């Protein structure tokens, strides 16, 4: 569908006068083309005279009219967006004041409906902005394509990107809406935990969210949980900036331990909140434990003054001095540390220092993102966090002094960040954290959120693992499974070192908080394992570009973590997402389809799993969820194989025993005579069961090898077999029915033979004489 028709199909009727005039701008581009072809375009020399009158000075060129209308439409969208935002702010302010005083439940329900309407209008406004923003991109691209002698897209897109309706932060509307819902629900705050040492035991599930779906997910969550602002001084709208410096050694020991999910694997990080230089930081330790054993992973942390971090890692900051500082900090708040708190702090402080010292840990990777948290204040029963603008940065510069050399524990903000020192993650990351007591279940709305289609679960996703694998491709021995996903491919290529043949990109300046990640490299050539080792030596060389069609070998990807072709698409197709209120609409479309010639699969085809999944909209490849491979997966495949083999060996053993028994009784059968079935019943039963056992052995071996191959190659396929078990079950049923029929035939043959061999009854006279003789004896 062309974009002009797409806009017409998506226009909100009451807002139709405020959209970009895409058709009018396209007509002006055609007029510009005509002027260029006929020579009617205005010519302007490099100098001008204020007294020379030009004959066509009263006629504006189509090019001038195009830019005037373009600027007018940009301003129109800006004014309309600001107008709606201000109306929403005023409505929310009025509703919040009413909610504070309202006690009648019916009126509260009316306020909830009004809040729902405002939330829907805000999501509609976001769609309106995105449609127009994309429309301006499209029309500028068409302008440069039709008028290659007068390109303007690159300049005007940069100008467009700085418009208030594009860059504006309207998250205060969501905060106000969250406060309104919280007042109407009557949320009560929990108790703030200000202990020097803190521990959290909870289950966490992580999901990827498309950037265009972030507001929709936020709107759904805030209807049930309020936006949690721990410290409003460091919040920008509904989110706060979080920096986490992860530590590891030169062997990336912690990285590989967390990647392999070894029991007891730890991750150490230093975290602080806000954009200002930290005064107090959290030293956190995350310990992995096996959930299948009934254990829960634990996160523990203790506070530390930022100017004492280096001394702590060097062993110069003693536990006694740390306790004195903690007691002084508690005294400034009018509190005192209990002996239990001191013991917990001392134990964690000592254990973390031993880990830093014994493993020779140093700052490695920083993760930086804006986090929006949803929870009842200081109540961690259900906590949902949404991280946006996520990026990972090398803590030690490639061409500058390391943190250890400069006596720092985090990167010098004044140093530039080059393209290969930063990677920007293309999706938002949502975490659902549950701290439930035994017997307590998650709320129903949480499951509704998970079933909405806007979230894609990524099992055990880790920002630290992703950043380390992307920024240190030459040092890692294994990579996480999600790097095969196509949706993260562009961001990984953007930070990949350039191949040796193509040189390396020049460094790009940027701050730690706002460093710019360059576009994906277009040079191709050799495998990047050698390029990663030579990247530092070749970084000063200018980057050259090669034509894509030079040779088939140039299509090879550059990043060591990526294969030759994409194998997975983790994020779902937008057209297939039903949403929170549209679930079931897509299923209703095919409800009335008939059987004949409709192409719908039959009942048995669906039962056996012979129906291929429907192709995605647009004819692309199927999207499937990647699989995390663990040794337990291979063991499960082996156990399944042994279970099938056990049944096959049982049947084979019974059949062999029957044949042996029948061989020992052949002489007796022949001497006694009888029908053929009766004489060979045991052999027939054994000959029915023995091929069945052999078939089970062959099926078990085939499935075991097939599954082991797919698991080893991490193929995203369905491992459940719906045909084989049903076929074998049918074969068993047929065998048992055949044995039953043979037994019945044998039984009736035995009855007939017994009737034929019985002696004839004596005549009545003989019977009477025998009875008289018997009486005479008495």
XYZ file of C-alpha atoms in Angstrom:
778
model
C 0.000 0.000 0.000
C 1.322 3.448 -0.898
C 1.809 5.770 2.030
C -0.789 8.287 0.823
C -3.483 5.602 0.951
C -2.075 4.309 4.245
C -2.528 7.749 5.832
C -6.085 7.954 4.551
C -6.879 4.578 6.105
C -5.375 5.554 9.482
C -6.746 9.092 9.792
C -8.877 9.760 12.857
C -11.992 11.463 11.437
C -12.186 14.240 14.040
C -8.495 15.085 13.479
C -8.423 14.822 9.670
C -7.631 18.534 9.166
C -4.454 18.312 11.245
C -2.530 15.618 9.377
C 0.254 16.173 6.889
C -1.025 17.120 3.412
C 0.808 14.238 1.801
C -1.046 14.396 -1.513
C -0.563 18.172 -1.864
C 3.162 17.879 -1.163
C 3.467 15.059 -3.696
C 1.734 17.206 -6.320
C 4.222 20.015 -5.654
C 7.101 17.573 -6.168
C 5.617 16.656 -9.554
C 5.381 20.353 -10.400
C 9.031 20.783 -9.420
C 9.928 17.905 -11.742
C 8.014 19.538 -14.578
C 9.731 22.876 -14.011
C 13.130 21.198 -14.008
C 12.350 19.416 -17.293
C 10.970 22.515 -19.090
C 13.530 24.943 -17.739
C 10.924 27.076 -15.945
C 12.656 26.740 -12.626
C 13.886 30.017 -11.186
C 17.604 30.564 -11.604
C 19.507 32.424 -8.918
C 23.143 33.451 -9.490
C 25.585 33.758 -6.616
C 25.275 37.549 -6.694
C 22.215 39.730 -6.944
C 21.326 43.328 -7.569
C 18.744 45.288 -5.668
C 17.863 47.423 -8.687
C 17.528 44.793 -11.420
C 13.906 43.804 -11.913
C 13.225 40.226 -12.941
C 10.319 39.395 -15.169
C 9.049 36.478 -13.079
C 9.511 38.011 -9.669
C 5.792 37.694 -8.897
C 5.751 33.931 -9.344
C 7.014 31.615 -6.640
C 8.686 28.437 -7.785
C 7.171 25.067 -6.956
C 10.255 24.344 -4.862
C 9.515 27.390 -2.706
C 5.850 26.426 -2.408
C 6.875 22.896 -1.399
C 9.038 24.068 1.504
C 6.446 26.615 2.640
C 3.750 23.955 2.782
C 6.119 21.514 4.434
C 6.971 24.015 7.161
C 3.308 24.893 7.536
C 2.380 21.248 8.059
C 5.180 20.790 10.607
C 3.915 23.787 12.543
C 0.326 22.533 12.239
C 1.225 19.182 13.793
C 3.208 20.940 16.529
C 0.349 23.285 17.500
C -2.251 20.523 17.449
C -0.083 18.236 19.599
C 0.545 20.990 22.157
C -3.146 21.845 22.224
C -4.192 18.262 22.977
C -1.459 17.817 25.581
C -2.509 20.947 27.434
C -6.141 19.827 27.376
C -5.147 16.451 28.822
C -3.069 18.090 31.537
C -5.960 20.320 32.535
C -8.387 17.375 32.568
C -6.060 15.251 34.672
C -5.469 18.065 37.128
C -9.220 18.475 37.563
C -9.787 14.724 37.935
C -7.000 14.408 40.518
C -8.549 17.129 42.654
C -11.937 15.417 42.444
C -10.462 12.004 43.277
C -8.953 13.320 46.538
C -12.374 14.345 47.825
C -14.602 11.692 46.272
C -15.907 8.853 48.454
C -18.939 7.658 46.461
C -18.101 4.465 44.562
C -20.397 5.262 41.610
C -18.710 8.601 41.062
C -15.311 6.914 41.370
C -16.362 4.565 38.570
C -17.222 7.589 36.433
C -13.808 9.080 37.155
C -12.187 5.775 36.159
C -14.002 5.850 32.824
C -12.828 9.405 32.241
C -9.261 8.426 33.118
C -9.511 5.533 30.670
C -10.685 7.923 27.946
C -7.764 10.272 28.559
C -5.330 7.372 28.414
C -6.810 6.196 25.127
C -6.602 9.732 23.735
C -2.935 9.917 24.699
C -2.204 6.665 22.858
C -4.175 7.989 19.893
C -2.092 11.174 19.965
C 1.095 9.118 19.896
C -0.146 7.246 16.817
C -1.054 10.576 15.218
C 2.461 11.919 15.835
C 4.096 8.768 14.461
C 1.972 8.769 11.300
C 2.896 12.369 10.580
C 6.546 11.891 11.470
C 6.830 8.965 9.078
C 4.893 10.952 6.474
C 7.493 13.745 6.546
C 10.253 11.154 6.168
C 8.485 9.606 3.193
C 7.787 12.874 1.379
C 11.385 14.078 1.836
C 12.666 10.775 0.500
C 10.389 11.142 -2.527
C 11.626 14.704 -3.035
C 15.264 13.607 -3.187
C 14.399 10.697 -5.467
C 12.494 12.860 -7.955
C 14.835 15.870 -7.682
C 18.339 14.421 -7.235
C 19.907 17.765 -8.221
C 18.382 19.458 -5.141
C 18.602 17.013 -2.179
C 17.228 18.221 1.134
C 16.240 15.140 3.117
C 19.332 14.868 5.305
C 19.173 18.507 6.401
C 15.434 18.654 6.931
C 15.204 15.367 8.863
C 17.751 16.739 11.339
C 15.606 19.884 11.626
C 12.447 17.779 11.978
C 13.985 15.642 14.705
C 14.446 18.706 16.923
C 10.783 19.708 16.815
C 9.028 19.809 20.221
C 6.360 17.328 19.139
C 9.093 14.830 18.205
C 11.581 15.331 21.049
C 9.130 16.514 23.688
C 8.801 14.539 26.919
C 5.131 14.151 27.781
C 5.602 11.390 30.356
C 4.271 13.744 33.055
C 0.834 12.894 31.663
C 1.380 9.243 32.513
C 2.615 10.165 36.006
C -0.497 12.266 36.578
C -2.696 9.503 35.190
C -0.933 6.990 37.450
C -1.577 9.174 40.506
C -5.249 9.379 39.543
C -5.613 5.609 39.299
C -3.719 5.181 42.588
C -6.093 7.557 44.397
C -9.158 5.834 42.991
C -7.789 2.414 44.012
C -6.825 3.623 47.471
C -3.237 2.352 47.330
C -1.371 2.279 50.628
C 2.380 2.760 50.883
C 4.719 0.177 52.366
C 7.625 0.819 54.694
C 10.822 2.213 53.179
C 13.883 -0.009 53.588
C 16.952 2.071 54.420
C 19.148 -0.712 55.789
C 22.841 -0.469 54.962
C 22.744 -4.075 53.721
C 19.668 -5.246 51.823
C 18.609 -8.565 50.286
C 15.898 -9.415 47.778
C 14.543 -12.881 46.980
C 12.159 -12.820 44.036
C 11.408 -14.432 40.692
C 12.110 -12.287 37.655
C 10.926 -12.750 34.077
C 12.261 -10.507 31.318
C 10.632 -9.436 28.079
C 11.461 -7.330 25.048
C 9.054 -4.550 24.057
C 9.038 -2.702 20.751
C 9.727 0.993 21.176
C 6.462 1.863 19.435
C 4.544 -0.236 21.999
C 6.153 1.260 25.120
C 3.368 3.783 25.824
C 0.676 1.129 25.355
C 2.359 -1.168 27.861
C 2.861 1.710 30.306
C -0.806 2.666 30.057
C -1.910 -0.889 30.781
C 0.383 -1.300 33.792
C -0.376 2.035 35.470
C -4.055 1.116 35.610
C -3.068 -1.492 38.217
C 0.239 -0.264 39.686
C 1.335 3.340 40.253
C 4.516 4.814 38.830
C 7.041 4.575 41.647
C 9.274 7.618 42.073
C 11.814 6.705 44.743
C 13.332 10.175 44.743
C 11.475 12.813 42.733
C 14.589 15.004 42.569
C 16.336 12.559 40.219
C 13.312 11.698 38.074
C 12.680 13.102 34.627
C 8.977 12.568 34.034
C 8.184 8.958 34.829
C 11.745 7.603 34.540
C 15.148 8.005 36.147
C 18.627 7.442 34.762
C 20.420 4.358 36.134
C 24.116 3.586 35.707
C 25.534 0.173 36.595
C 29.256 -0.603 36.323
C 29.781 -4.366 36.064
C 33.057 -5.913 37.180
C 34.955 -8.850 35.715
C 38.535 -10.008 35.114
C 40.576 -10.471 31.956
C 39.230 -14.021 31.488
C 35.620 -12.808 31.751
C 35.084 -15.349 34.506
C 31.894 -13.793 35.863
C 30.491 -13.406 32.345
C 30.937 -17.078 31.506
C 29.638 -18.166 34.899
C 26.457 -16.139 34.466
C 26.076 -17.251 30.856
C 26.356 -20.945 31.760
C 24.097 -20.415 34.784
C 26.450 -22.275 37.049
C 25.066 -22.762 40.564
C 26.437 -19.971 42.732
C 27.574 -17.820 39.760
C 27.759 -14.180 40.829
C 27.562 -10.797 39.159
C 29.074 -7.732 40.855
C 28.076 -4.214 39.940
C 28.246 -0.676 41.283
C 24.993 1.196 40.764
C 23.926 4.787 41.200
C 20.855 6.770 40.245
C 20.459 10.098 38.486
C 22.606 12.006 36.005
C 24.744 13.828 38.572
C 28.084 12.412 39.797
C 27.331 9.910 42.568
C 27.937 10.599 46.227
C 26.695 7.278 47.566
C 26.618 4.087 45.496
C 25.209 0.588 45.894
C 27.644 -2.308 45.647
C 25.428 -5.179 44.521
C 25.987 -8.924 44.280
C 23.598 -11.165 42.368
C 23.874 -14.907 43.019
C 22.347 -17.446 40.652
C 20.674 -20.519 42.086
C 18.941 -23.369 40.297
C 15.185 -22.794 40.232
C 14.509 -26.447 39.358
C 15.960 -27.334 42.767
C 13.423 -25.067 44.456
C 16.000 -22.330 45.137
C 15.582 -18.626 44.383
C 18.252 -16.297 43.043
C 19.282 -13.594 45.488
C 20.328 -9.971 45.055
C 22.218 -8.386 47.964
C 23.679 -4.915 48.222
C 25.315 -2.518 50.613
C 25.981 1.200 50.419
C 29.406 2.729 49.991
C 30.619 6.324 49.610
C 31.700 6.882 45.998
C 35.106 8.245 47.052
C 35.807 4.994 48.949
C 35.131 2.564 46.084
C 38.707 2.489 44.775
C 40.092 2.143 48.300
C 37.638 -0.705 48.949
C 38.729 -2.612 45.814
C 42.401 -2.066 46.709
C 41.869 -3.343 50.259
C 42.692 0.029 51.827
C 39.178 0.694 53.119
C 38.755 -1.535 56.158
C 35.536 -2.954 57.523
C 35.934 -0.956 60.731
C 36.163 2.317 58.801
C 33.146 1.320 56.706
C 31.062 0.610 59.809
C 32.039 3.985 61.277
C 30.908 5.724 58.067
C 27.639 3.781 58.034
C 26.891 4.667 61.644
C 27.619 8.320 60.891
C 25.278 8.229 57.880
C 22.545 6.634 59.988
C 23.062 9.244 62.737
C 22.541 12.048 60.227
C 19.120 10.543 59.544
C 18.370 10.251 63.234
C 18.770 6.471 63.328
C 21.235 3.921 64.617
C 22.434 0.578 63.276
C 21.368 -2.528 65.186
C 23.793 -5.364 65.814
C 21.927 -7.501 63.287
C 22.357 -4.831 60.593
C 26.052 -4.518 61.423
C 26.533 -8.275 61.125
C 24.736 -8.416 57.766
C 26.755 -5.469 56.459
C 30.019 -6.954 57.703
C 29.378 -10.350 56.142
C 28.408 -8.950 52.735
C 31.244 -6.386 52.792
C 33.807 -9.105 53.535
C 32.478 -11.600 50.986
C 32.371 -9.028 48.179
C 35.903 -7.846 48.909
C 37.203 -11.435 48.901
C 35.564 -11.989 45.504
C 37.094 -8.767 44.102
C 40.523 -9.594 45.469
C 40.666 -13.322 44.662
C 39.280 -12.993 41.134
C 41.173 -9.747 40.350
C 37.990 -7.993 39.267
C 37.993 -4.595 37.579
C 35.361 -2.356 35.954
C 34.405 -3.825 32.567
C 31.033 -2.742 31.150
C 28.557 -0.035 32.070
C 24.849 -0.291 31.365
C 22.886 2.933 31.159
C 19.144 3.317 30.716
C 16.020 5.207 31.753
C 13.915 3.099 34.116
C 10.203 3.459 34.772
C 9.182 1.443 37.834
C 5.633 0.420 38.709
C 4.871 -0.757 42.236
C 3.036 0.127 45.403
C 5.526 2.418 47.185
C 8.057 0.280 49.111
C 5.978 -2.885 48.549
C 7.929 -5.332 46.363
C 5.213 -8.011 46.092
C 4.638 -7.126 42.426
C 7.162 -4.844 40.756
C 7.337 -4.085 37.051
C 10.190 -2.082 35.576
C 10.534 -0.845 32.005
C 14.002 0.144 30.762
C 14.268 2.365 27.692
C 17.173 4.068 25.861
C 19.352 1.134 26.897
C 23.033 1.252 25.954
C 26.176 -0.581 27.049
C 29.602 1.129 27.200
C 33.153 -0.099 27.655
C 34.343 1.197 30.984
C 37.990 1.286 29.894
C 38.698 3.314 26.716
C 40.413 1.518 23.858
C 42.799 4.379 23.070
C 43.118 5.973 26.484
C 44.216 5.227 30.015
C 42.279 2.568 31.876
C 40.354 3.205 35.074
C 43.082 1.535 37.130
C 45.773 3.730 35.565
C 43.881 6.918 36.420
C 42.773 5.784 39.887
C 39.080 5.772 38.967
C 36.377 3.142 39.284
C 34.290 4.430 36.386
C 35.082 5.910 32.991
C 36.279 9.499 32.752
C 33.244 11.426 31.375
C 35.527 13.806 29.472
C 36.891 11.032 27.238
C 35.142 10.512 23.874
C 33.237 7.294 23.237
C 34.090 5.696 19.892
C 31.697 3.647 17.812
C 33.155 0.316 18.930
C 32.946 1.272 22.619
C 29.169 1.603 22.773
C 26.196 -0.470 21.660
C 22.600 0.695 21.763
C 19.907 -1.900 22.360
C 16.985 -1.533 19.915
C 14.160 -2.596 22.275
C 12.842 -1.689 25.676
C 13.281 -4.333 28.388
C 10.421 -5.091 30.754
C 10.966 -7.070 33.947
C 8.163 -8.621 35.979
C 9.414 -9.225 39.523
C 7.279 -11.184 41.951
C 7.992 -11.638 45.663
C 5.109 -13.923 46.613
C 4.570 -15.805 49.828
C 3.816 -19.528 49.794
C 0.335 -20.089 48.385
C 0.080 -16.546 47.044
C -0.605 -16.142 43.311
C 0.144 -13.305 40.914
C -2.738 -10.918 40.115
C -4.852 -11.727 37.054
C -3.921 -8.476 35.308
C -0.257 -9.545 35.281
C -1.180 -12.619 33.241
C -3.333 -10.419 31.002
C -0.291 -8.250 30.360
C 1.838 -11.294 29.515
C -0.823 -12.613 27.125
C -1.324 -9.268 25.386
C 1.089 -9.935 22.505
C 3.103 -6.774 23.133
C 5.766 -8.672 25.110
C 8.260 -11.251 23.894
C 9.776 -13.362 26.651
C 13.565 -13.687 26.500
C 14.592 -16.307 29.018
C 17.307 -15.060 31.393
C 18.128 -11.983 29.302
C 20.983 -10.002 30.839
C 22.197 -6.513 29.965
C 25.641 -7.386 31.331
C 25.895 -10.537 29.188
C 24.663 -8.781 26.049
C 27.017 -5.836 26.499
C 30.042 -8.029 27.208
C 29.351 -10.341 24.266
C 28.857 -7.423 21.862
C 31.727 -5.182 22.984
C 34.305 -7.949 23.626
C 33.726 -10.396 20.754
C 37.346 -11.522 20.692
C 37.426 -12.428 24.404
C 34.220 -14.406 24.910
C 34.209 -18.192 24.494
C 30.417 -18.475 24.238
C 27.575 -16.109 23.442
C 23.919 -15.892 24.547
C 21.261 -17.408 22.335
C 19.453 -14.137 21.591
C 22.310 -12.717 19.496
C 20.913 -14.751 16.580
C 17.777 -12.636 16.557
C 17.354 -10.372 13.535
C 15.876 -7.529 15.565
C 19.202 -6.902 17.396
C 21.426 -7.513 14.380
C 21.660 -3.880 13.203
C 22.605 -2.580 16.655
C 25.358 -5.196 17.004
C 26.754 -4.469 13.563
C 26.814 -0.749 14.399
C 29.343 -1.372 17.179
C 31.275 -4.172 15.465
C 34.957 -3.655 14.657
C 35.618 -3.107 10.961
C 37.255 -5.855 8.887
C 40.982 -5.629 8.279
C 40.609 -5.104 4.524
C 38.195 -2.224 4.907
C 40.078 -0.367 7.585
C 38.385 0.915 10.699
C 36.078 3.850 11.326
C 37.433 7.042 12.762
C 36.458 7.701 16.395
C 33.312 9.677 16.992
C 33.202 12.087 19.885
C 30.444 11.884 22.419
C 29.797 11.925 26.137
C 29.115 8.851 28.209
C 25.521 9.779 28.696
C 24.862 10.899 25.171
C 27.590 9.350 23.015
C 26.519 8.743 19.463
C 26.652 5.251 18.027
C 27.560 5.276 14.369
C 25.556 3.527 11.662
C 26.259 -0.048 10.616
C 29.450 -0.634 8.747
C 29.012 -1.376 5.065
C 32.455 -2.763 4.367
C 32.656 -6.497 4.042
C 35.327 -9.122 3.603
C 37.290 -11.441 5.851
C 36.059 -13.121 9.026
C 36.083 -10.709 11.892
C 37.958 -12.889 14.318
C 41.160 -11.545 12.758
C 39.629 -8.104 12.414
C 38.800 -7.952 16.131
C 42.427 -8.690 17.022
C 43.732 -6.057 14.594
C 41.046 -3.455 15.271
C 43.163 -1.406 17.638
C 46.082 -1.347 15.195
C 43.930 -0.391 12.233
C 41.640 2.092 13.954
C 43.424 5.108 12.573
C 42.916 4.009 8.970
C 40.046 5.605 7.069
C 37.069 3.390 6.470
C 36.414 2.465 2.876
C 33.162 1.303 1.374
C 32.755 -1.544 -1.054
C 29.882 -2.189 -3.402
C 27.490 -4.822 -2.141
C 27.329 -6.592 -5.487
C 31.086 -6.962 -5.891
C 31.060 -10.661 -5.117
C 28.922 -13.156 -3.194
C 31.553 -13.332 -0.464
C 31.012 -9.668 0.396
C 27.569 -10.436 1.792
C 29.176 -12.096 4.815
C 28.321 -10.408 8.077
C 31.014 -8.586 9.976
C 30.308 -9.306 13.607
C 31.905 -12.422 15.158
C 28.755 -13.191 17.140
C 26.524 -13.369 14.085
C 26.355 -16.225 11.631
C 26.149 -15.999 7.883
C 22.407 -15.593 7.925
C 19.727 -14.703 10.412
C 18.150 -17.748 11.993
C 15.581 -16.219 14.319
C 13.109 -13.419 14.538
C 12.252 -13.017 18.179
C 9.979 -9.981 18.106
C 6.407 -10.737 16.943
C 4.915 -9.170 13.843
C 2.994 -5.990 14.645
C 0.148 -7.010 12.335
C -0.347 -10.219 14.320
C -0.584 -8.522 17.731
C -4.170 -8.467 18.962
C -3.588 -6.060 21.843
C -5.411 -5.736 25.144
C -8.845 -4.952 23.739
C -8.699 -6.512 20.274
C -7.958 -10.101 21.321
C -10.067 -12.505 19.329
C -10.820 -10.187 16.399
C -8.388 -11.991 14.116
C -9.830 -15.357 15.089
C -13.351 -14.224 14.289
C -12.438 -13.477 10.717
C -12.273 -17.094 9.658
C -15.122 -18.444 11.736
C -17.573 -18.724 8.901
C -15.311 -20.397 6.369
C -16.715 -23.540 4.844
C -15.049 -26.907 4.420
C -15.206 -27.384 0.690
C -12.338 -25.767 -1.174
C -11.598 -23.404 1.714
C -8.116 -24.769 2.324
C -8.800 -25.192 6.049
C -7.153 -28.322 7.502
C -9.307 -31.136 8.769
C -9.642 -32.399 12.317
C -7.153 -35.249 11.994
C -4.564 -33.029 10.289
C -4.740 -30.600 13.191
C -4.656 -33.436 15.716
C -1.527 -34.982 14.229
C 0.251 -31.657 13.923
C 0.509 -31.841 10.129
C -0.715 -28.273 9.628
C 2.104 -25.803 8.850
C 1.954 -22.478 10.750
C 0.412 -19.605 8.772
C 2.869 -17.336 6.951
C 3.295 -13.849 8.407
C 1.731 -10.831 6.775
C 3.788 -9.614 3.885
C 5.164 -13.000 2.895
C 8.249 -12.947 5.146
C 9.821 -15.866 6.866
C 8.214 -17.423 9.917
C 8.991 -15.923 13.252
C 9.869 -18.275 16.044
C 11.146 -18.013 19.580
C 14.753 -18.980 20.192
C 15.642 -21.683 22.656
C 18.175 -21.610 25.462
C 20.323 -24.763 25.416
C 21.432 -26.353 28.681
C 22.945 -29.779 29.482
C 19.626 -30.624 31.096
C 18.036 -30.437 27.645
C 20.278 -33.228 26.343
C 19.609 -35.286 29.461
C 15.848 -34.889 28.990
C 16.177 -36.133 25.403
C 18.192 -39.126 26.638
C 15.621 -39.943 29.332
C 12.847 -39.889 26.742
C 14.870 -42.234 24.530
C 15.461 -44.650 27.431
C 11.749 -44.617 28.313
C 10.793 -45.654 24.769
C 13.604 -48.223 24.763
C 12.390 -49.669 28.056
C 8.949 -50.353 26.591
C 10.463 -51.810 23.393
C 12.787 -54.121 25.367
C 9.852 -55.251 27.527
C 7.810 -56.223 24.468
C 10.824 -57.899 22.860
C 11.632 -59.855 26.013
C 8.049 -61.094 26.373
C 7.995 -62.130 22.696
C 11.329 -63.968 22.977
C 10.160 -65.769 26.135
C 6.949 -66.866 24.393
C 8.885 -68.205 21.423
C 11.176 -70.145 23.729
C 8.216 -71.566 25.610
C 6.493 -72.534 22.353
C 9.632 -74.302 21.074
C 9.668 -76.529 24.158
C 6.032 -77.615 23.744
C 5.945 -78.355 19.979
C 6.072 -82.175 20.442
C 3.183 -82.196 22.880
C 1.052 -80.079 20.566
C 1.642 -82.330 17.601
C 0.826 -85.493 19.611
C -2.394 -84.105 20.975
C -3.543 -82.823 17.592
C -5.972 -79.909 17.459
C -6.521 -76.971 15.107
C -3.623 -74.956 13.651
C -4.400 -71.817 15.668
C -4.601 -73.736 18.897
C -1.307 -75.478 18.213
C 0.544 -72.264 17.250
C -1.239 -69.618 19.353
C 1.848 -68.784 21.400
C 4.005 -68.368 18.289
C 1.395 -66.109 16.676
C 1.232 -63.852 19.740
C 5.018 -63.648 19.881
C 5.255 -62.873 16.158
C 2.756 -60.025 16.614
C 4.546 -58.460 19.597
C 8.150 -58.896 18.398
C 7.913 -56.642 15.268
C 6.134 -54.059 17.418
C 9.082 -54.007 19.836
C 11.541 -53.681 16.944
C 9.496 -50.801 15.491
C 9.565 -49.025 18.847
C 13.356 -49.397 19.019
C 13.760 -47.917 15.544
C 11.381 -45.025 16.256
C 13.080 -44.204 19.583
C 16.529 -44.172 17.970
C 15.388 -42.008 15.048
C 13.685 -39.414 17.262
C 16.620 -39.346 19.689
C 19.137 -38.603 16.919
C 16.836 -36.021 15.279
C 16.248 -34.130 18.524
C 19.914 -34.265 19.555
C 20.934 -32.803 16.183
C 18.442 -29.927 16.400
C 19.377 -29.205 20.013
C 23.072 -29.125 19.188
C 22.479 -26.749 16.262
C 20.034 -24.600 18.307
C 17.387 -24.824 15.651
C 14.093 -23.133 16.457
C 11.825 -26.112 15.701
C 9.016 -27.893 17.503
C 10.458 -30.887 19.319
C 7.137 -32.512 20.119
C 6.173 -35.386 17.775
C 2.432 -35.751 17.392
C 2.512 -38.443 14.697
C 4.898 -41.111 16.020
C 3.342 -41.742 19.459
C -0.160 -41.891 17.972
C 1.002 -44.290 15.248
C 2.706 -46.574 17.767
C -0.313 -46.402 20.052
C -2.484 -47.447 17.109
C -0.106 -50.314 16.328
C -0.310 -51.504 19.946
C -4.106 -51.359 19.839
C -4.160 -53.338 16.575
C -1.774 -55.922 18.043
C -3.881 -56.328 21.180
C -7.086 -56.648 19.142
C -5.418 -59.277 16.956
C -4.256 -61.235 20.008
C -7.769 -61.012 21.480
C -9.329 -62.342 18.278
C -6.800 -65.174 18.072
C -7.502 -66.082 21.712
C -11.247 -66.120 21.065
C -10.803 -68.342 18.004
C -8.587 -70.652 20.038
C -11.166 -70.750 22.839
C -14.002 -71.714 20.488
C -11.810 -74.353 18.809
C -11.061 -75.868 22.213
C -14.772 -75.972 23.056
C -15.561 -77.672 19.745
C -12.783 -80.210 20.228
C -13.965 -80.971 23.762
C -17.541 -81.572 22.570
C -16.326 -83.940 19.830
C -14.183 -86.028 22.213
C -16.842 -86.521 24.991
C -18.428 -90.227 25.279
C -22.122 -90.796 24.369
C -24.581 -90.991 27.359
C -25.774 -94.572 28.374
C -29.347 -95.751 27.514
C -32.045 -95.329 30.171
C -32.426 -99.097 30.848
C -28.781 -99.564 31.640
C -28.923 -96.613 33.929
C -31.972 -98.052 35.746
C -30.273 -101.484 36.132
C -27.205 -99.886 37.551
C -29.334 -97.970 40.039
C -31.181 -101.194 41.123
C -27.863 -103.000 41.627
C -26.670 -100.243 43.774
C -29.767 -100.394 45.984
C -29.360 -104.141 46.472
C -26.036 -103.623 48.124
C -27.734 -101.951 51.030
